[in-house]
Coordinates of C-alpha atoms and ligand atoms in Angstrom, one line a residue:
M1 CA 10.5 15.8 9.3
S2 CA 11.1 13.9 6.2
K3 CA 8.6 14.2 3.4
T4 CA 7.6 10.6 3.7
D5 CA 6.5 11.1 7.3
N6 CA 3.4 12.3 5.6
L7 CA 3.1 9.2 3.4
K8 CA 0.0 8.0 5.2
G9 CA -1.6 11.3 4.4
Y10 CA -0.5 11.3 0.8
D11 CA -2.4 13.8 -1.3
R12 CA -4.6 11.2 -2.6
S13 CA -6.3 13.5 -5.1
N14 CA -3.1 13.1 -7.1
I15 CA -3.1 9.3 -7.0
N16 CA -4.6 7.6 -9.9
W17 CA -7.5 6.2 -7.8
Y18 CA -10.1 7.9 -5.7
P19 CA -12.1 7.0 -2.6
G20 CA -15.2 6.7 -4.8
H21 CA -13.5 4.1 -7.0
M22 CA -12.2 2.3 -3.9
A23 CA -15.7 2.0 -2.4
K24 CA -17.1 0.8 -5.8
A25 CA -14.4 -1.8 -6.3
K26 CA -14.8 -3.1 -2.7
R27 CA -18.6 -3.4 -3.2
M28 CA -18.0 -5.2 -6.5
M29 CA -15.7 -7.7 -4.7
Q30 CA -18.2 -8.2 -1.9
D31 CA -20.9 -9.0 -4.4
N32 CA -18.7 -11.2 -6.6
I33 CA -17.1 -13.1 -3.7
K34 CA -20.4 -14.9 -3.0
L35 CA -20.2 -16.5 -6.4
I36 CA -16.8 -18.1 -6.1
D37 CA -15.1 -20.9 -4.3
V38 CA -11.5 -19.6 -4.3
V39 CA -9.8 -16.2 -4.2
V40 CA -6.5 -16.1 -6.2
E41 CA -4.6 -13.1 -4.9
I42 CA -1.8 -11.9 -7.1
L43 CA 1.3 -10.5 -5.3
D44 CA 4.4 -8.8 -6.8
A45 CA 7.2 -11.2 -5.9
R46 CA 9.5 -8.2 -5.3
I47 CA 7.3 -7.0 -2.4
P48 CA 5.4 -10.0 -1.2
L49 CA 4.4 -8.2 2.0
S50 CA 3.4 -4.8 0.9
S51 CA 1.5 -6.0 -2.2
K52 CA -0.7 -8.2 0.0
N53 CA -3.8 -6.5 1.3
P54 CA -4.7 -7.7 4.8
D55 CA -8.3 -6.6 4.4
I56 CA -8.9 -9.5 2.0
D57 CA -8.7 -11.9 4.9
E58 CA -12.0 -10.5 6.1
L59 CA -13.5 -10.1 2.7
A60 CA -12.7 -13.6 1.6
K61 CA -13.6 -15.3 4.9
G62 CA -14.7 -18.9 4.3
K63 CA -13.2 -19.0 0.8
Y64 CA -10.2 -21.1 -0.2
R65 CA -7.1 -19.0 -0.8
V66 CA -4.3 -19.1 -3.3
L67 CA -1.4 -16.7 -3.6
L68 CA 0.5 -16.2 -6.7
L69 CA 4.0 -14.7 -6.5
N70 CA 3.9 -13.0 -9.9
K71 CA 6.7 -11.1 -11.7
S72 CA 9.0 -13.8 -10.4
D73 CA 11.3 -13.0 -13.3
M74 CA 12.1 -9.7 -11.7
A75 CA 12.5 -11.0 -8.1
D76 CA 15.4 -12.7 -6.3
P77 CA 14.7 -16.5 -6.8
E78 CA 16.1 -17.4 -3.4
K79 CA 13.9 -14.9 -1.6
T80 CA 10.9 -15.9 -3.6
A81 CA 11.4 -19.5 -2.4
I82 CA 11.6 -18.2 1.2
W83 CA 8.3 -16.2 0.7
K84 CA 6.6 -19.2 -0.8
K85 CA 7.3 -21.2 2.3
Y86 CA 6.4 -18.3 4.6
Y87 CA 2.9 -18.1 3.2
E88 CA 2.5 -21.8 2.9
D89 CA 3.3 -22.0 6.6
K90 CA 0.4 -19.6 7.2
G91 CA -1.9 -21.9 5.4
F92 CA -2.0 -20.4 1.9
F93 CA -1.6 -22.4 -1.3
V94 CA 1.2 -20.6 -3.2
S95 CA 2.6 -20.7 -6.7
I96 CA 5.4 -18.8 -8.3
V97 CA 4.5 -17.4 -11.7
N98 CA 5.7 -15.2 -14.6
S99 CA 2.5 -14.0 -16.3
K100 CA 4.5 -12.3 -19.0
T101 CA 6.0 -15.5 -20.4
G102 CA 3.4 -17.9 -18.9
A103 CA 5.9 -19.8 -16.8
G104 CA 4.1 -21.5 -13.9
V105 CA 0.7 -20.2 -15.1
K106 CA -0.8 -23.5 -16.3
A107 CA 0.2 -25.1 -13.0
T108 CA -2.2 -22.7 -11.2
T109 CA -5.1 -25.1 -12.0
E110 CA -3.4 -27.8 -9.9
V111 CA -2.8 -25.3 -7.0
I112 CA -6.4 -24.2 -7.1
Q113 CA -7.5 -27.8 -7.0
K114 CA -5.3 -28.5 -4.0
A115 CA -6.6 -25.4 -2.2
C116 CA -10.2 -26.7 -2.8
Q117 CA -9.5 -30.3 -2.0
E118 CA -11.8 -30.3 1.0
K119 CA -14.8 -29.2 -1.1
I120 CA -14.0 -31.6 -3.9
E121 CA -14.0 -34.5 -1.4
R122 CA -17.1 -33.3 0.3
D123 CA -19.0 -33.0 -3.0
R124 CA -17.8 -36.5 -4.0
K125 CA -19.0 -38.1 -0.8
K126 CA -22.4 -36.4 -1.2
G127 CA -22.5 -37.7 -4.8
I128 CA -22.6 -34.2 -6.2
L129 CA -21.4 -34.1 -9.8
A130 CA -18.2 -32.1 -9.9
R131 CA -18.6 -28.6 -11.5
P132 CA -15.6 -26.5 -12.3
L133 CA -14.2 -24.6 -9.4
R134 CA -15.0 -20.9 -9.6
A135 CA -12.2 -18.5 -9.0
M136 CA -11.7 -14.8 -8.7
I137 CA -8.4 -13.1 -9.4
A138 CA -7.6 -10.2 -7.0
G139 CA -4.7 -7.9 -6.4
I140 CA -3.4 -4.4 -6.1
P141 CA -3.1 -2.2 -9.3
N142 CA -0.2 -3.2 -11.5
S143 CA 0.3 -6.6 -9.8
G144 CA -0.4 -8.3 -13.1
K145 CA -4.1 -9.3 -12.9
S146 CA -5.0 -8.8 -16.5
T147 CA -1.7 -10.3 -17.8
F148 CA -2.3 -13.3 -15.6
I149 CA -5.9 -13.8 -16.8
N150 CA -4.8 -13.6 -20.4
A151 CA -2.0 -16.0 -19.9
F152 CA -4.2 -18.4 -17.9
A153 CA -7.1 -18.3 -20.2
G154 CA -5.0 -18.5 -23.3
K155 CA -6.6 -18.4 -26.8
A156 CA -8.6 -21.6 -26.5
C157 CA -10.8 -20.3 -23.6
T158 CA -14.5 -19.9 -24.0
K159 CA -16.6 -17.3 -22.2
T160 CA -19.4 -19.3 -20.7
G161 CA -21.8 -16.3 -20.6
N162 CA -24.4 -15.6 -18.1
K163 CA -25.5 -18.5 -15.9
P164 CA -29.0 -19.0 -14.6
G165 CA -29.3 -17.6 -11.1
V166 CA -26.2 -15.5 -11.5
T167 CA -26.4 -11.7 -11.7
I168 CA -26.9 -10.6 -15.3
G169 CA -23.6 -9.5 -16.8
K170 CA -21.3 -11.8 -15.0
Q171 CA -19.0 -13.5 -17.4
W172 CA -17.1 -16.7 -16.6
I173 CA -14.1 -17.7 -18.5
R174 CA -13.8 -21.5 -18.8
I175 CA -10.1 -22.3 -18.3
N176 CA -10.5 -26.0 -18.6
K177 CA -12.9 -28.7 -17.3
D178 CA -11.7 -28.0 -13.7
V179 CA -11.7 -24.2 -13.3
E180 CA -13.7 -21.2 -14.3
L181 CA -12.6 -17.6 -13.7
L182 CA -14.8 -14.6 -13.1
D183 CA -13.7 -12.3 -15.9
T184 CA -13.5 -9.1 -13.8
P185 CA -10.6 -9.2 -11.3
G186 CA -11.1 -7.8 -7.8
I187 CA -9.0 -4.6 -7.3
L188 CA -7.6 -4.3 -3.9
W189 CA -6.0 -1.1 -2.7
P190 CA -2.6 -1.3 -1.1
K191 CA -2.6 -0.6 2.6
F192 CA -0.4 2.3 3.5
E193 CA 0.2 0.9 6.9
D194 CA 3.6 2.6 7.3
Q195 CA 6.0 4.7 5.4
R196 CA 8.0 1.7 4.2
T197 CA 4.9 0.0 2.7
G198 CA 4.2 3.2 0.7
L199 CA 7.7 3.4 -0.6
H200 CA 7.8 -0.3 -1.6
I201 CA 4.5 0.0 -3.5
A202 CA 5.9 3.1 -5.2
F203 CA 8.8 1.0 -6.5
I204 CA 6.7 -1.4 -8.4
G205 CA 4.7 1.4 -10.1
S206 CA 1.3 1.0 -8.4
I207 CA 1.4 4.7 -7.5
N208 CA 1.5 7.5 -10.0
D209 CA 5.1 8.6 -10.2
D210 CA 4.2 12.3 -10.1
I211 CA 3.5 12.2 -6.4
L212 CA 6.6 10.3 -5.3
F213 CA 9.6 11.5 -3.4
P214 CA 12.4 10.0 -5.3
E215 CA 15.1 10.8 -2.8
D216 CA 13.2 9.0 0.0
M217 CA 12.8 6.0 -2.3
A218 CA 16.5 6.0 -3.2
Y219 CA 17.5 6.0 0.5
E220 CA 15.2 3.1 1.2
L221 CA 16.6 1.2 -1.8
I222 CA 20.2 1.9 -0.8
K223 CA 19.5 0.7 2.7
I224 CA 18.2 -2.6 1.3
L225 CA 21.0 -2.9 -1.1
M226 CA 23.6 -2.3 1.6
K227 CA 22.1 -5.0 3.8
E228 CA 21.0 -7.6 1.3
Y229 CA 22.8 -6.9 -2.0
P230 CA 26.2 -5.2 -1.3
A231 CA 27.7 -6.9 -4.4
V232 CA 25.2 -5.1 -6.6
L233 CA 26.3 -1.7 -5.3
K234 CA 29.9 -2.7 -5.9
E235 CA 29.4 -4.1 -9.4
R236 CA 27.0 -1.5 -10.8
Y237 CA 28.3 1.7 -9.1
G238 CA 31.8 0.8 -7.7
I239 CA 30.7 1.3 -4.1
E240 CA 33.2 -0.6 -1.9
E241 CA 32.1 0.5 1.5
T242 CA 28.7 -0.7 2.4
E243 CA 28.8 -1.4 6.1
E244 CA 26.0 0.5 7.8
D245 CA 28.4 1.6 10.6
S246 CA 30.9 3.3 8.3
V247 CA 28.8 4.8 5.6
S248 CA 25.3 6.3 5.4
P249 CA 22.7 5.8 2.6
V250 CA 23.0 9.6 1.8
E251 CA 26.8 9.2 1.3
V252 CA 26.3 6.2 -0.9
L253 CA 23.8 8.2 -3.0
E254 CA 26.2 11.0 -3.3
T255 CA 28.9 8.6 -4.4
I256 CA 26.6 7.2 -7.1
G257 CA 25.8 10.7 -8.2
R258 CA 29.4 11.7 -8.5
K259 CA 30.4 8.5 -10.4
R260 CA 27.5 8.9 -12.7
G261 CA 28.1 12.5 -13.4
C262 CA 24.7 13.6 -12.0
L263 CA 25.9 17.1 -11.2
K264 CA 24.3 20.5 -10.9
K265 CA 26.1 23.7 -11.9
G266 CA 29.1 24.3 -9.7
A267 CA 29.8 20.5 -9.5
E268 CA 27.2 20.0 -6.7
I269 CA 25.7 16.5 -6.8
D270 CA 22.1 16.4 -8.2
L271 CA 20.5 14.1 -5.7
L272 CA 17.1 14.1 -7.4
K273 CA 18.6 13.1 -10.7
T274 CA 20.7 10.4 -9.0
S275 CA 17.7 9.1 -7.2
K276 CA 15.7 8.8 -10.4
L277 CA 18.6 7.1 -12.1
L278 CA 18.8 4.5 -9.3
I279 CA 15.0 3.9 -9.3
D280 CA 15.1 3.5 -13.0
D281 CA 18.0 1.0 -12.8
F282 CA 15.9 -1.0 -10.3
R283 CA 12.8 -1.0 -12.4
T284 CA 14.6 -1.9 -15.6
L285 CA 16.4 -4.8 -13.9
K286 CA 19.8 -3.2 -14.4
L287 CA 20.5 -4.1 -10.7
G288 CA 19.5 -7.6 -11.4
R289 CA 16.7 -9.5 -9.7
I290 CA 16.0 -7.8 -6.4
T291 CA 13.4 -8.5 -3.7
L292 CA 12.8 -5.6 -1.4
E293 CA 11.4 -7.5 1.5
V294 CA 12.3 -10.4 3.6
P295 CA 9.9 -12.1 6.1
D296 CA 9.8 -10.7 9.6
S297 CA 12.6 -8.2 9.0
Q298 CA 12.8 -4.5 9.0
N299 CA 15.6 -4.5 6.3
Ligands
LIG1 P1 -3.1 -5.2 -13.4 O1 -4.1 -5.7 -14.3 O2 -3.0 -5.9 -12.1 O3 -3.2 -3.7 -13.1 O4 -1.7 -5.3 -14.1 P2 -1.3 -5.6 -15.6 O5 -1.7 -7.0 -16.0 O6 -1.8 -4.5 -16.4 O7 0.3 -5.6 -15.5 C1 1.0 -4.5 -15.1 C2 2.4 -4.5 -15.8 O8 3.1 -5.6 -15.3 C3 2.4 -4.7 -17.3 O9 3.5 -4.0 -17.8 C4 2.6 -6.1 -17.5 O10 3.2 -6.5 -18.7 C5 3.6 -6.4 -16.3 N1 3.6 -7.8 -15.9 C6 2.6 -8.5 -15.4 N2 3.0 -9.7 -15.1 C7 4.4 -9.8 -15.2 C8 5.4 -10.7 -15.0 O11 5.2 -11.8 -14.5 N3 6.7 -10.4 -15.3 C9 7.0 -9.1 -15.8 N4 8.2 -8.9 -16.1 N5 6.0 -8.2 -16.1 C10 4.7 -8.5 -15.8 P3 3.4 -2.6 -18.6 O12 4.7 -2.1 -18.7 O13 2.3 -1.7 -17.9 O14 2.8 -3.0 -19.9 P4 3.5 -3.8 -21.1 O15 4.5 -2.8 -21.6 O16 4.2 -5.0 -20.6 O17 2.4 -4.1 -22.0

């Protein structure tokens, strides 16, 4: 049995969150969701499936929904476009953003307005004076919620403070005349539905690295690279043979280890060290912009 067969039962005491925190965050989201018109869920564009929490569909029932494919600067642009269409076909309003540089962030106002068009029309017909749309940012840890809020709010934003009728302590950030954000983002926990989801979440740093199994992550990454990005294996590590029928991920990892001099005493290849090198190369973009998931595929 591989170590990741146990992924579902990860020793969660080691993960940097705990069931108590999960329950508290969920309660907070349930309370806050009543106050808002639209939920803006932030996904990591490198893992648009695994970074989306399916529970939010239940939690955000009746609310307008926007998805942001964040960290687009680290993801494969072609695949990001495919994912945008995939989620739009499912009825979401989707935007591609880079919260770090601010690219695409301002345009989120427009996307929020489009998502809430029905409400805007309804209010107008009833003669209700338009108030800013109220949005909540949500997402799994490390997806970029705080970075996005800072970029979206910018320097000119004003905190509108407590509103009459709104629970004391709630702060709204006025983005512009059209949109207000709740200043506390909703934290969603990744769903460990299967081994692959867990591994993918591990790649983007949402899980404390201490509990990871680098070799399992490396095999998964190599499988994806062999199928989707063989040129990367060739250019970065000089791997010529990438056909699944003729070479296994373990053999590819061994070749990388040999070429990179990751050796133990006696010239045995140090697979752990090689795996860490590979993961680090992915995280620091040395492999280029890689997306780990494609719609409806098992990679
Ligand atoms: P969270 O609130 O959802 O937990 O995430 P947070 O904003 O703290 O972002 C997590 C990390 O992701 C941060 O990096 C942040 O800079 C980075 N990040 C967020 N959005 C983007 C993006 O669009 N592109 C890129 N390349 N990075 C992004 P960090 O290493 O933890 O901090 P720092 O060294 O950048 O300050």
